[in-house]
Coordinates of C-alpha atoms and ligand atoms in Angstrom, one line a residue:
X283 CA -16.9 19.4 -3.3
X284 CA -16.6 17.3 -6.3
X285 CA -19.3 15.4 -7.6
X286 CA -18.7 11.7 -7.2
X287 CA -20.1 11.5 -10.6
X288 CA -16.6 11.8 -11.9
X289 CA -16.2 8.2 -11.1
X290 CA -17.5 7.4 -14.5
X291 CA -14.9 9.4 -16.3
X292 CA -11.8 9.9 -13.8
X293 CA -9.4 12.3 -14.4
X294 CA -6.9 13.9 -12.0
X295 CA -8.6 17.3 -11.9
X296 CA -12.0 15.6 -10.9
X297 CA -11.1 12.6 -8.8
X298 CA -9.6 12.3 -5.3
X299 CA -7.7 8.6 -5.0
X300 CA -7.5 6.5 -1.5
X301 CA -5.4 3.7 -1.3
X302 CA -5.6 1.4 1.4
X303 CA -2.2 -0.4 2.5
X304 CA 0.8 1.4 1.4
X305 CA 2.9 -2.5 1.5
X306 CA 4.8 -3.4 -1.8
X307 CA 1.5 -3.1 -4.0
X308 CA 0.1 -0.2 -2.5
X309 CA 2.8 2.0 -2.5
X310 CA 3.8 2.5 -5.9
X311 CA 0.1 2.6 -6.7
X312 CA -0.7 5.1 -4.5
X313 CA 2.6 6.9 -6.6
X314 CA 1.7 6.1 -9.9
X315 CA -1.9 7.8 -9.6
X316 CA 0.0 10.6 -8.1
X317 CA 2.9 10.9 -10.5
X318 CA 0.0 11.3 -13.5
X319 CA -1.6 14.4 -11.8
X320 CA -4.2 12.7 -9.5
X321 CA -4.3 14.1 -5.6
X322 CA -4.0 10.4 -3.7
X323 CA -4.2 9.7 0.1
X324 CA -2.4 6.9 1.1
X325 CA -3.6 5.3 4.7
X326 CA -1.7 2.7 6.5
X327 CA -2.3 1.4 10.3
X328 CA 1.6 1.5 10.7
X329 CA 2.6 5.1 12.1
X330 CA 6.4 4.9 11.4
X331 CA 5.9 3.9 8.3
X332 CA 3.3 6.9 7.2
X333 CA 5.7 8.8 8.6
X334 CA 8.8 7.6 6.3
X335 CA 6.5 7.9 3.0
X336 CA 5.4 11.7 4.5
X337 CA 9.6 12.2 4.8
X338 CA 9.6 11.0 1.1
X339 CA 11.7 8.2 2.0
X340 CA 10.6 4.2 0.5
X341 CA 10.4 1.6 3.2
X342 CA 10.7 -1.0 0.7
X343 CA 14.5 -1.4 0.2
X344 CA 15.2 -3.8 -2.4
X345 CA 16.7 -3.1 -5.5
X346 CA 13.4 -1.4 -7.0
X347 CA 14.1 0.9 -9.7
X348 CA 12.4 4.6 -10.4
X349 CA 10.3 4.0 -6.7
X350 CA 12.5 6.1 -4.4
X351 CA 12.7 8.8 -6.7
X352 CA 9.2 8.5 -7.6
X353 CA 8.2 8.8 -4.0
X354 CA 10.2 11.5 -3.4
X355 CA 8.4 13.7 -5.8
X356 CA 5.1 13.0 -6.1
X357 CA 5.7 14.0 -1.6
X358 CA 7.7 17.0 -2.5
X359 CA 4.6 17.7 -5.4
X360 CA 2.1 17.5 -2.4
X361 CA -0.3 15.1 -4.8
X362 CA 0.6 12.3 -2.4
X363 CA -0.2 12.6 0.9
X364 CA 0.2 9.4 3.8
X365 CA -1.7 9.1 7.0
X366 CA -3.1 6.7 9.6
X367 CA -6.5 8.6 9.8
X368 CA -9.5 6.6 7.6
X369 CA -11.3 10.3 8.2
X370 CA -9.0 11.8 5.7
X371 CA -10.4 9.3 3.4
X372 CA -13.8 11.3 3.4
X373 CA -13.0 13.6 0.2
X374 CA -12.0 10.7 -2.0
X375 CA -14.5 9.3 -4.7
X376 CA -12.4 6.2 -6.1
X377 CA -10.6 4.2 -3.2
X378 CA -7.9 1.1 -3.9
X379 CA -7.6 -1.6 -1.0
X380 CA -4.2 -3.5 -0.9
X381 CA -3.9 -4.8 2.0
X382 CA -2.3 -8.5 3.1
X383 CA -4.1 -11.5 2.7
X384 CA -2.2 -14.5 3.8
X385 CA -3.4 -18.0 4.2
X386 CA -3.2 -19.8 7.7
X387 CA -1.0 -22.9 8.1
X388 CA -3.8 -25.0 7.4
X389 CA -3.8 -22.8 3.7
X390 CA -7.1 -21.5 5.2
X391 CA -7.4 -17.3 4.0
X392 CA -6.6 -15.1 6.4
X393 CA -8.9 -11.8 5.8
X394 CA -8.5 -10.1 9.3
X395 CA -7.0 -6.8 7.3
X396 CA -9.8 -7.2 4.6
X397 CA -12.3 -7.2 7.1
X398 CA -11.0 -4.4 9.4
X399 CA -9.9 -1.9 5.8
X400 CA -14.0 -2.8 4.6
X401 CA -15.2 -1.7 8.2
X402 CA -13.3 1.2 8.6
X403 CA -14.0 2.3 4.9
X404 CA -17.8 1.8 5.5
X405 CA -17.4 4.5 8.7
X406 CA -16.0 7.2 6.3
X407 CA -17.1 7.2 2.9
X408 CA -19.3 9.1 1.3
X409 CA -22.3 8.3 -1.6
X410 CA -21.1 6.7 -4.5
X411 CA -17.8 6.2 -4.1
X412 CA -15.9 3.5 -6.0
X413 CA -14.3 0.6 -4.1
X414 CA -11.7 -1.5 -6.0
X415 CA -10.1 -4.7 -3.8
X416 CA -6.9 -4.9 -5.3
X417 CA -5.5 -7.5 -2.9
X418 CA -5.8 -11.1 -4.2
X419 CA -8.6 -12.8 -2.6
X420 CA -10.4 -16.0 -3.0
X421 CA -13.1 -15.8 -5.6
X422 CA -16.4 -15.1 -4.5
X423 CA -14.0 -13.2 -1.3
X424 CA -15.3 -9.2 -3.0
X425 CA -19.1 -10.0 -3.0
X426 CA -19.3 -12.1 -0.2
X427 CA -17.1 -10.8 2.7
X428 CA -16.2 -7.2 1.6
X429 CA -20.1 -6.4 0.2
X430 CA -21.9 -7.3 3.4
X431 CA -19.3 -5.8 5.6
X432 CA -19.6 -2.3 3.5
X433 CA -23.2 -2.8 3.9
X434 CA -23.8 -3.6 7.5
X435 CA -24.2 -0.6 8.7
X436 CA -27.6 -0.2 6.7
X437 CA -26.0 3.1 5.4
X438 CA -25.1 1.2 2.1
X439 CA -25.8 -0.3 -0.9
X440 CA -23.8 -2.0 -3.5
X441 CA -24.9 -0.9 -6.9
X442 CA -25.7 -4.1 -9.0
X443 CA -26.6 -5.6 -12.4
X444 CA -30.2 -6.3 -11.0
X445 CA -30.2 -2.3 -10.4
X446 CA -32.8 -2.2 -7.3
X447 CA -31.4 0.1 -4.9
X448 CA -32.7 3.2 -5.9
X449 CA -31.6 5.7 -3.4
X450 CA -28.9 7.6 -4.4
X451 CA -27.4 8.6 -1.1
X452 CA -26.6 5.2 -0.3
X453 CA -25.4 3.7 -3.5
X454 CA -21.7 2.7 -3.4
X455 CA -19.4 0.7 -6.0
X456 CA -17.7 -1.9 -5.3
X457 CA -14.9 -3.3 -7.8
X458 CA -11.6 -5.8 -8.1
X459 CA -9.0 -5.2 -10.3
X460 CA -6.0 -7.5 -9.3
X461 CA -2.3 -6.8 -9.0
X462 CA 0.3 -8.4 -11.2
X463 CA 3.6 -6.8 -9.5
X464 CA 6.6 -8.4 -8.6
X465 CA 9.5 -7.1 -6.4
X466 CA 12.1 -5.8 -8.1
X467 CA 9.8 -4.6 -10.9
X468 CA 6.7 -3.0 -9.1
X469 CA 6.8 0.0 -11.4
X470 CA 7.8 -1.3 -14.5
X471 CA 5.2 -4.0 -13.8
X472 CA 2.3 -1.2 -12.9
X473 CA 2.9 0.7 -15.9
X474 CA 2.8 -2.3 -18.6
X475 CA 0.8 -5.3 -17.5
X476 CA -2.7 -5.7 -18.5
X477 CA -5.3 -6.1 -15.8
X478 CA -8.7 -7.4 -15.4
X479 CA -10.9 -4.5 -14.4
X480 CA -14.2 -6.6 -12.4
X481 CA -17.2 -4.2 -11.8
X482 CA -20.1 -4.3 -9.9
X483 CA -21.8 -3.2 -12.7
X484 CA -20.6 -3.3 -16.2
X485 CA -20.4 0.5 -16.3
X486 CA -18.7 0.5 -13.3
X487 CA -16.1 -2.0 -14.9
X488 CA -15.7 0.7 -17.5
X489 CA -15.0 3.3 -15.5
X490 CA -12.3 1.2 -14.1
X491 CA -10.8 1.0 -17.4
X492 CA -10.6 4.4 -17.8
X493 CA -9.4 5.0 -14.5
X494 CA -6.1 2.0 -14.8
X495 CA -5.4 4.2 -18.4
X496 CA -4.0 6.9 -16.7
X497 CA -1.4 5.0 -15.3
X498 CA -1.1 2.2 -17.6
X499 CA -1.3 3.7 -21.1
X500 CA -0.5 0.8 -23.7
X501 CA -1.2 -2.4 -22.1
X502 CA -4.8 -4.2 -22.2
X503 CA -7.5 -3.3 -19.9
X504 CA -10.2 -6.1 -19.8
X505 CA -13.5 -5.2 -18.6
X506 CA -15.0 -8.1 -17.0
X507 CA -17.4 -9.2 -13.5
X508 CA -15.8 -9.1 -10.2
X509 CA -16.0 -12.9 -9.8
X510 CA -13.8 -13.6 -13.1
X511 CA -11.2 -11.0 -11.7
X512 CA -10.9 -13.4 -8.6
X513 CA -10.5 -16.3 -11.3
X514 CA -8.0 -14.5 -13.3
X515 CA -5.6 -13.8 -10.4
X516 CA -5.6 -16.6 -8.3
X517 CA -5.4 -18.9 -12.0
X518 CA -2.5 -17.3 -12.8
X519 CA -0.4 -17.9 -10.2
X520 CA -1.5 -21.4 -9.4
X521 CA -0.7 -21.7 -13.1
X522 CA 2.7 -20.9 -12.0
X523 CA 3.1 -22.6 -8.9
X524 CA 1.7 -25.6 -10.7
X525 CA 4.5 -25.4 -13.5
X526 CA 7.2 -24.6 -11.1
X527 CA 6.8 -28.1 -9.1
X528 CA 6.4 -30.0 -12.6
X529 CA 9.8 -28.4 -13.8
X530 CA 10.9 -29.5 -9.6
X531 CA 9.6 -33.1 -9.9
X532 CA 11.3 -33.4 -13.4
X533 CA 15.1 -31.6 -11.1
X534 CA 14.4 -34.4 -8.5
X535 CA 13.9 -37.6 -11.1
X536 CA 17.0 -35.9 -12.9
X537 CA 18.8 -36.2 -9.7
X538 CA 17.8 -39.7 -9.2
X539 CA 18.6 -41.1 -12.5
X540 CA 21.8 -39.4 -12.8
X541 CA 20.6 -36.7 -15.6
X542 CA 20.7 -33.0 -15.7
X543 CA 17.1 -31.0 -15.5
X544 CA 19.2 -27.8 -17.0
X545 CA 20.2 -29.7 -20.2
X546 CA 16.8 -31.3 -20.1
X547 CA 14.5 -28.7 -19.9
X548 CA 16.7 -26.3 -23.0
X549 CA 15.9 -29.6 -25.3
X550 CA 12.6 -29.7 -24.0
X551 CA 11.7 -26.1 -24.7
X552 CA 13.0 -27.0 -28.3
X553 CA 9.5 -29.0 -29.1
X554 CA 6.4 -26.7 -30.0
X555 CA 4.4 -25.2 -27.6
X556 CA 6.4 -26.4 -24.6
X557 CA 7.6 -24.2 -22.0
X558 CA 9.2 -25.6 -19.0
X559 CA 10.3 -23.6 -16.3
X560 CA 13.2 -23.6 -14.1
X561 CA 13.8 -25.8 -11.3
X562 CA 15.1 -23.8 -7.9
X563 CA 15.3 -24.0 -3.9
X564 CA 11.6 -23.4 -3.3
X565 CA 9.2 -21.1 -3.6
X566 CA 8.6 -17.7 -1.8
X567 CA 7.0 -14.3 -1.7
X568 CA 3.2 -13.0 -0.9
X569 CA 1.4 -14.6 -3.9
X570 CA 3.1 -17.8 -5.5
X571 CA 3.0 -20.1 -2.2
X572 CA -0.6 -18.8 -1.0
X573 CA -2.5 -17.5 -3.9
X574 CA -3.0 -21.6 -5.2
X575 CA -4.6 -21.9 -1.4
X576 CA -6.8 -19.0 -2.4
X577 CA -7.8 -20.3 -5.4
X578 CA -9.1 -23.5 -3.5
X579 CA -11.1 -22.1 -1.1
X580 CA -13.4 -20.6 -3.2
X581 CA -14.8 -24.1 -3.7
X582 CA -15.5 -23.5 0.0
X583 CA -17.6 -20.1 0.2
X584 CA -20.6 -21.4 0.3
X585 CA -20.0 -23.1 3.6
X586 CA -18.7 -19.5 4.7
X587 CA -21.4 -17.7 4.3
X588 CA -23.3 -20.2 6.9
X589 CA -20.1 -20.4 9.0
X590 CA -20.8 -16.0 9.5
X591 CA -24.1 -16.9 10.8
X592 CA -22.9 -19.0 13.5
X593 CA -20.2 -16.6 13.9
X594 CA -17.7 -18.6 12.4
X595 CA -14.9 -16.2 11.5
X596 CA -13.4 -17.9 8.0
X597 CA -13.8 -20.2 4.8
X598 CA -13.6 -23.8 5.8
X599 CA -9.9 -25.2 5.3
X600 CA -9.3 -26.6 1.9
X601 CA -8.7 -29.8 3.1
X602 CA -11.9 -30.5 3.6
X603 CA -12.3 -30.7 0.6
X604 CA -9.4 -33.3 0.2
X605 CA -12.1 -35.8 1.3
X606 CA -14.3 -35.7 -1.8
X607 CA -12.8 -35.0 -5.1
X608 CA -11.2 -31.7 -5.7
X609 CA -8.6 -30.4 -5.9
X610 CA -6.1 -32.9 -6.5
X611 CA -3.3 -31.1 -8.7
X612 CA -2.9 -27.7 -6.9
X613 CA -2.1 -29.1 -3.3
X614 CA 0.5 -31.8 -4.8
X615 CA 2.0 -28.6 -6.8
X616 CA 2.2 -26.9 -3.5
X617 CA 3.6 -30.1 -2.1
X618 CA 6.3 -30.8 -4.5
X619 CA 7.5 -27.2 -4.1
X620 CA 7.6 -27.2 -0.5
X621 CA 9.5 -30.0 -0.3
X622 CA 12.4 -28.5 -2.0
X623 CA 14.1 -26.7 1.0
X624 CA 14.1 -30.0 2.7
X625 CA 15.4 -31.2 -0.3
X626 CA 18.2 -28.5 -0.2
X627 CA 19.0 -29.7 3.7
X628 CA 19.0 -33.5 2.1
X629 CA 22.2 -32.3 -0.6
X630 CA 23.9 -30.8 2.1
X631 CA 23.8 -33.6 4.9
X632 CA 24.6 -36.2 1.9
X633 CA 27.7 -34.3 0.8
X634 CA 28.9 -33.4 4.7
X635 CA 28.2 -36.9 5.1
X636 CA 30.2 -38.3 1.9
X637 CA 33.1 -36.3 3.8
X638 CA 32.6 -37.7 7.0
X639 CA 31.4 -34.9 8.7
X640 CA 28.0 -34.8 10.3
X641 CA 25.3 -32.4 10.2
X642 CA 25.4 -31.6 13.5
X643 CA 28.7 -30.2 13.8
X644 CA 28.8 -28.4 10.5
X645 CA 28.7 -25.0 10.5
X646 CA 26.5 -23.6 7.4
X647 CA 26.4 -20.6 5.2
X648 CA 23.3 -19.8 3.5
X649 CA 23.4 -17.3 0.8
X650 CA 20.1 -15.5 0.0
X651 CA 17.5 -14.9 2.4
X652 CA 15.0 -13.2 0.8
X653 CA 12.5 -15.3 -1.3
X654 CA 14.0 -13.3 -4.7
X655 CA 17.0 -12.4 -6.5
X656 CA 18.1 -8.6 -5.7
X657 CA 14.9 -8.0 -3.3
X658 CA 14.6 -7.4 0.3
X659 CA 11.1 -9.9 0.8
X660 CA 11.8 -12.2 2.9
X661 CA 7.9 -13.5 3.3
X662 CA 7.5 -17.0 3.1
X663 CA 11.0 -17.2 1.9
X664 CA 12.0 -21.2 1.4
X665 CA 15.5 -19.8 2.9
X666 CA 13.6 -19.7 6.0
X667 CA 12.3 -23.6 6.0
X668 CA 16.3 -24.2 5.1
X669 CA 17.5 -23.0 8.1
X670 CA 14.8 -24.3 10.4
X671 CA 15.5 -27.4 9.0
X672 CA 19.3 -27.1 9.7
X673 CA 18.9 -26.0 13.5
X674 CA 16.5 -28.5 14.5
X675 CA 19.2 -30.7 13.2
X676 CA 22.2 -29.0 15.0
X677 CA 23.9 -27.0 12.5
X678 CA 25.8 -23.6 13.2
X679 CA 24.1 -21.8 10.5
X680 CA 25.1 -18.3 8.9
X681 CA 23.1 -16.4 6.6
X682 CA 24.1 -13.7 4.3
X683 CA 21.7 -11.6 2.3
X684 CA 22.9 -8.1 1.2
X685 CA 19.5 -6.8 0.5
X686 CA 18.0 -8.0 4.5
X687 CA 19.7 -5.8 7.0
X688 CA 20.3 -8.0 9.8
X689 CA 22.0 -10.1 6.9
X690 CA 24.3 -7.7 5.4
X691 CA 28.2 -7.4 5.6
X692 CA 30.6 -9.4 4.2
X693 CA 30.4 -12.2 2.7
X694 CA 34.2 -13.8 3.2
X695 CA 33.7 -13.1 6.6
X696 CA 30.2 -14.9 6.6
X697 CA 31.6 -17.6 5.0
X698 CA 35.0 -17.9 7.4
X699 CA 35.4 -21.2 9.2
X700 CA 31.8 -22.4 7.2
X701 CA 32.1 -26.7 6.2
X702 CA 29.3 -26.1 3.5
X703 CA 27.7 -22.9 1.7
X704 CA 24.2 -23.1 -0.1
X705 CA 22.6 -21.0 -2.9
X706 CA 19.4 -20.3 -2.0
X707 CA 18.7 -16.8 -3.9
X708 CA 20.5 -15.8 -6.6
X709 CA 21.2 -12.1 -5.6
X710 CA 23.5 -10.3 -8.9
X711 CA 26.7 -9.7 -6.1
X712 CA 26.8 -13.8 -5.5
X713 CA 27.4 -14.4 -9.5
X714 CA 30.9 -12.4 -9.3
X715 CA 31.9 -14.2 -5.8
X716 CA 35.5 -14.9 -5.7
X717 CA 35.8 -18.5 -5.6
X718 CA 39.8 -18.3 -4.4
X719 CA 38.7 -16.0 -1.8
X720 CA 35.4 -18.1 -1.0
X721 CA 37.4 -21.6 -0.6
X722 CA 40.3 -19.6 1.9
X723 CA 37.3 -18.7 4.2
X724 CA 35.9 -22.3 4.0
X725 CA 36.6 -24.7 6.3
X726 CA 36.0 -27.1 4.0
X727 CA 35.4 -25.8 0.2
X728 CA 31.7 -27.7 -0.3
X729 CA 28.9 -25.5 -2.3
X730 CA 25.1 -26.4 -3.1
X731 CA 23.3 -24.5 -5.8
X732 CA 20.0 -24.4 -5.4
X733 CA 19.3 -21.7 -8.4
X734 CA 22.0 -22.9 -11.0
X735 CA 24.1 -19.8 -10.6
X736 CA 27.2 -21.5 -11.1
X737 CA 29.0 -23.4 -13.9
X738 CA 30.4 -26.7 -12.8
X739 CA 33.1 -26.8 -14.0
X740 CA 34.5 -23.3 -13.0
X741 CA 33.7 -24.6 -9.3
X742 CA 35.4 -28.1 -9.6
X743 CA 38.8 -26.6 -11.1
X744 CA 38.3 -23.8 -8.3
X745 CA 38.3 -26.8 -5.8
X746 CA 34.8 -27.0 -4.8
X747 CA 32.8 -29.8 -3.9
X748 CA 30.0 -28.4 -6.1
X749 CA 26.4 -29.9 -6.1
X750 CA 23.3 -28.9 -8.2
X751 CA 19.7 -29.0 -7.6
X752 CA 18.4 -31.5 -10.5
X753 CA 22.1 -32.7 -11.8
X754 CA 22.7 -35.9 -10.7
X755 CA 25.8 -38.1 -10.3
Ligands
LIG158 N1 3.8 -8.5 -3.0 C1 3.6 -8.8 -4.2 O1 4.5 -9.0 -5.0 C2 2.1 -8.8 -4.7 C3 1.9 -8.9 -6.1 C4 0.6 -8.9 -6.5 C5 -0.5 -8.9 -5.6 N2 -0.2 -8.9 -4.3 C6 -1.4 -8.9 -3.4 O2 -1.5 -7.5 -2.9 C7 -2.0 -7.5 -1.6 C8 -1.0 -6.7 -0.7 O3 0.3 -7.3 -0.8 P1 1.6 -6.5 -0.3 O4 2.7 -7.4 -0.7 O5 1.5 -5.1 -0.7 O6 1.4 -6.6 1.3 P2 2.2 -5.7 2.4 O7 2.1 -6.5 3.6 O8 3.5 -5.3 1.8 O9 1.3 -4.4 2.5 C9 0.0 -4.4 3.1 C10 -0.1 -3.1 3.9 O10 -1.4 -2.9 4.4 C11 -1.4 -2.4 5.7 N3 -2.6 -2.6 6.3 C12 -3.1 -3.8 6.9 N4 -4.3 -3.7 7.4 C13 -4.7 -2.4 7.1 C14 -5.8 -1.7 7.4 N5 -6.9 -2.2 8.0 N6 -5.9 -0.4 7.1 C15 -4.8 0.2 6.4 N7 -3.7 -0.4 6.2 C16 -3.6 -1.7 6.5 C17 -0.2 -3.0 6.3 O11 0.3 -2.3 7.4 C18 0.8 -3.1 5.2 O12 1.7 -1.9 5.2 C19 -2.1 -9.0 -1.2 O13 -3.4 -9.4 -1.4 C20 -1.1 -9.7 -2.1 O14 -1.5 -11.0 -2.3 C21 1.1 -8.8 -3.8

């Protein structure tokens, strides 16, 4: 066997690569350590789809360039090998953990795949080996859930700065190096964005760095402490979600006082050192909607770790916190942003309305149902929140996505007898609709943009009742 010395200088003819969770992160992970030269074992809990990724066929079917063709390969190559069985996991020295974490509806973390990945992992490895959480967690989530699970069995011991465990044959690393991929970009994302590389130890952090080279040859590699890679990751995309519902709030005053956010936010952009971003339906996906929620919690790990001694199973919900003085700006961000789907319902029944129909007899085609343009994710998609909103109202509703297959087919014939159609994703095929062909199919010709897709005046002289999110009257 290998020494699992190599962990301090990987390099694919030394090192033997788990990864944990082959989803939409862990996949082209697992490929890209495979496409470089390293041997990697990918280990999901769902059968079928091991056995798709062992048939060299992707399960993620959006438009996602390079990844089918990648997979294919680096099967064919034998380098990358899927299976449900953590024992296979026994040979490998450096180990990757991308499994879901989702946040409850009450926004508290959900770390029931965390938990059950760190128990299983704790069963199989062997001395030394390298554990790097990529999921995104709440900070404090690595050292505080995943370290005492590792270490329950009395078998292990998480190397640290303080350097006290001494034995050998139960040290074990532990690390967190956070994903920054998108759908629709995974690989091109994997390859080029930096990432914060969080050891255990500071050598261990640098052996993370030289690990995340292989695959990611130009871009920065910071070595940093586990904690501050929490930090980075959750910051970042509460950053986001934080600027999205400022660049919303701004669409929904526009709106109000008759102006145009589109016009707004290019004149905007004009003075130094701002950077307003666009308005839109909502906000969707795995990480924008919950990672803000994630971010929060950490202000509640202390009472965690107490709630585990009574038995409690998570972190206290965030609102809790609502009672004494933080935070304040992330769960109105997360407010604003959810609101917009409702908002999108509120266009349509004003503009049925202003033609004397109601909403309860309209019949509705939404186009776009994943929570991105050109991808097949459909998680926490604010399409979803649309069309609950229009059924609990009465609406017939239709929805159209060619990238979800119980969406897919034609969109005239979606759209056929339809008194209103709204933009909810802006997928590259809805850009060149044919507006002639669109209105024929309508019942009534009447079009909500939720994504600014369209210009206004090609719809009016088409004949469309055409309605923006963030244009007023
Ligand atoms: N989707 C994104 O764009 C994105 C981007 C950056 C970071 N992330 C983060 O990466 C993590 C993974 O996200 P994802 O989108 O790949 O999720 P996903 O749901 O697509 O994939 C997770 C996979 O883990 C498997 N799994 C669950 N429990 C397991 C266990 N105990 N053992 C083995 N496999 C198990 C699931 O079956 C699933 O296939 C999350 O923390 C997410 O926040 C996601």
């Amino acid at each position: 066997m290998m020494s699992f010395k190599s962990i301090f200088s990987p390099t694919p003819a030394n090192t033997v690569i788990g990864v944990v969770g082959l989803g939409y992160v862990g996949l082209p992970v697992a490929c890209e350590f495979a496409r470089v030269g390293f041997s990697v074992i990918g280990i999901d809990l769902k059968a079928e789809r091991v056995a798709q990724i062992n048939a060299g066929i992707s399960p993620i079917e959006g438009n996602e360039p390079g990844l089918a063709e990648l997979l294919a390969e680096v099967i064919g190559s034998g380098r990358l090998r899927a299976t449900t069985d953590y024992a296979d996991l026994h040979e490998a020295h450096i180990i990757t953990v991308n499994v879901e974490t989702p946040v409850d509806d009450n926004h508290v973390p959900q770390y029931h795949a965390l938990r059950a990945a760190s128990r299983s992992l704790s069963q199989v490895i062997q001395p030394e080996t390298l554990i790097i959480i990529e999921s995104t967690v709440a900070p404090g989530t690595t050292l505080q859930v995943v370290k005492p699970i590792l270490e329950a069995s009395g078998k292990w011991q998480v190397a640290s700065d303080k350097g006290q465990e001494s034995d050998v044959q139960s040290k074990i690393y532990l690390g967190m190096c956070p994903e920054r991929v998108m759908p629709g970009l995974l690989l091109q994302n994997l390859r080029n964005l930096s990432r914060a590389c969080g050891g255990c130890t500071p050598e261990i952090a640098q052996a993370m760095v030289a690990l995340y080279r292989h695959i990611i040859p130009n871009a920065d590699l910071d070595a940093t402490d586990i904690l501050t890679a929490e930090l980075v990751k959750t910051t970042e995309n509460a950053y986001r979600d934080v600027q999205i519902a400022f660049a919303n709030e701004v669409a929904l005053i526009c709106e109000t006082v008759g102006g145009d956010v589109w016009k707004v936010r290019q004149l905007v952009n004009k003075s130094p050192g701002r950077n307003m971003l666009l308005a839109g339906a909502g906000v969707g996906g795995h990480c924008i909607p919950k990672d803000p929620w994630l971010l929060a919690a950490g202000l509640n790990l202390k009472f965690k770790n107490e709630n585990e001694k009574l038995g409690g199973e998570e972190i206290n919900s965030p609102f809790s916190i609502l009672n004494s003085q933080f935070p304040k700006l992330i769960p109105a961000a997360r407010a604003v942003n959810e609101f917009m789907p409702q908002h999108m319902f509120d266009m349509v029944a004003a503009r049925l309305t202003a033609q004397g129909k109601t909403i309860a007899e309209a019949r509705v085609l939404v186009l776009g149902y994943s929570y991105l343009e050109n991808s097949d994710d459909t998680r926490d998609t604010p399409s979803e929140k649309l069309v609950a909103h229009l059924q609990a109202s009465g609406a017939t509703v239709i929805i159209h996505d060619p990238f979800v297959a119980q969406y897919r087919g034609d969109v005239y014939a979606a759209a056929t007898g339809c008194d209103a159609a709204v933009l909810m994703v802006k997928h590259t095929a809805y850009l060149s609709l044919d507006f002639h062909k669109l209105k024929t199919a309508m019942t009534s010709p009447l079009l909500i943009d939720g994504r600014k897709a369209y210009d206004a005046s090609a719809l009016i002289a088409a004949g469309f009742d055409y309605s923006c999110v963030g244009v007023g009257n």
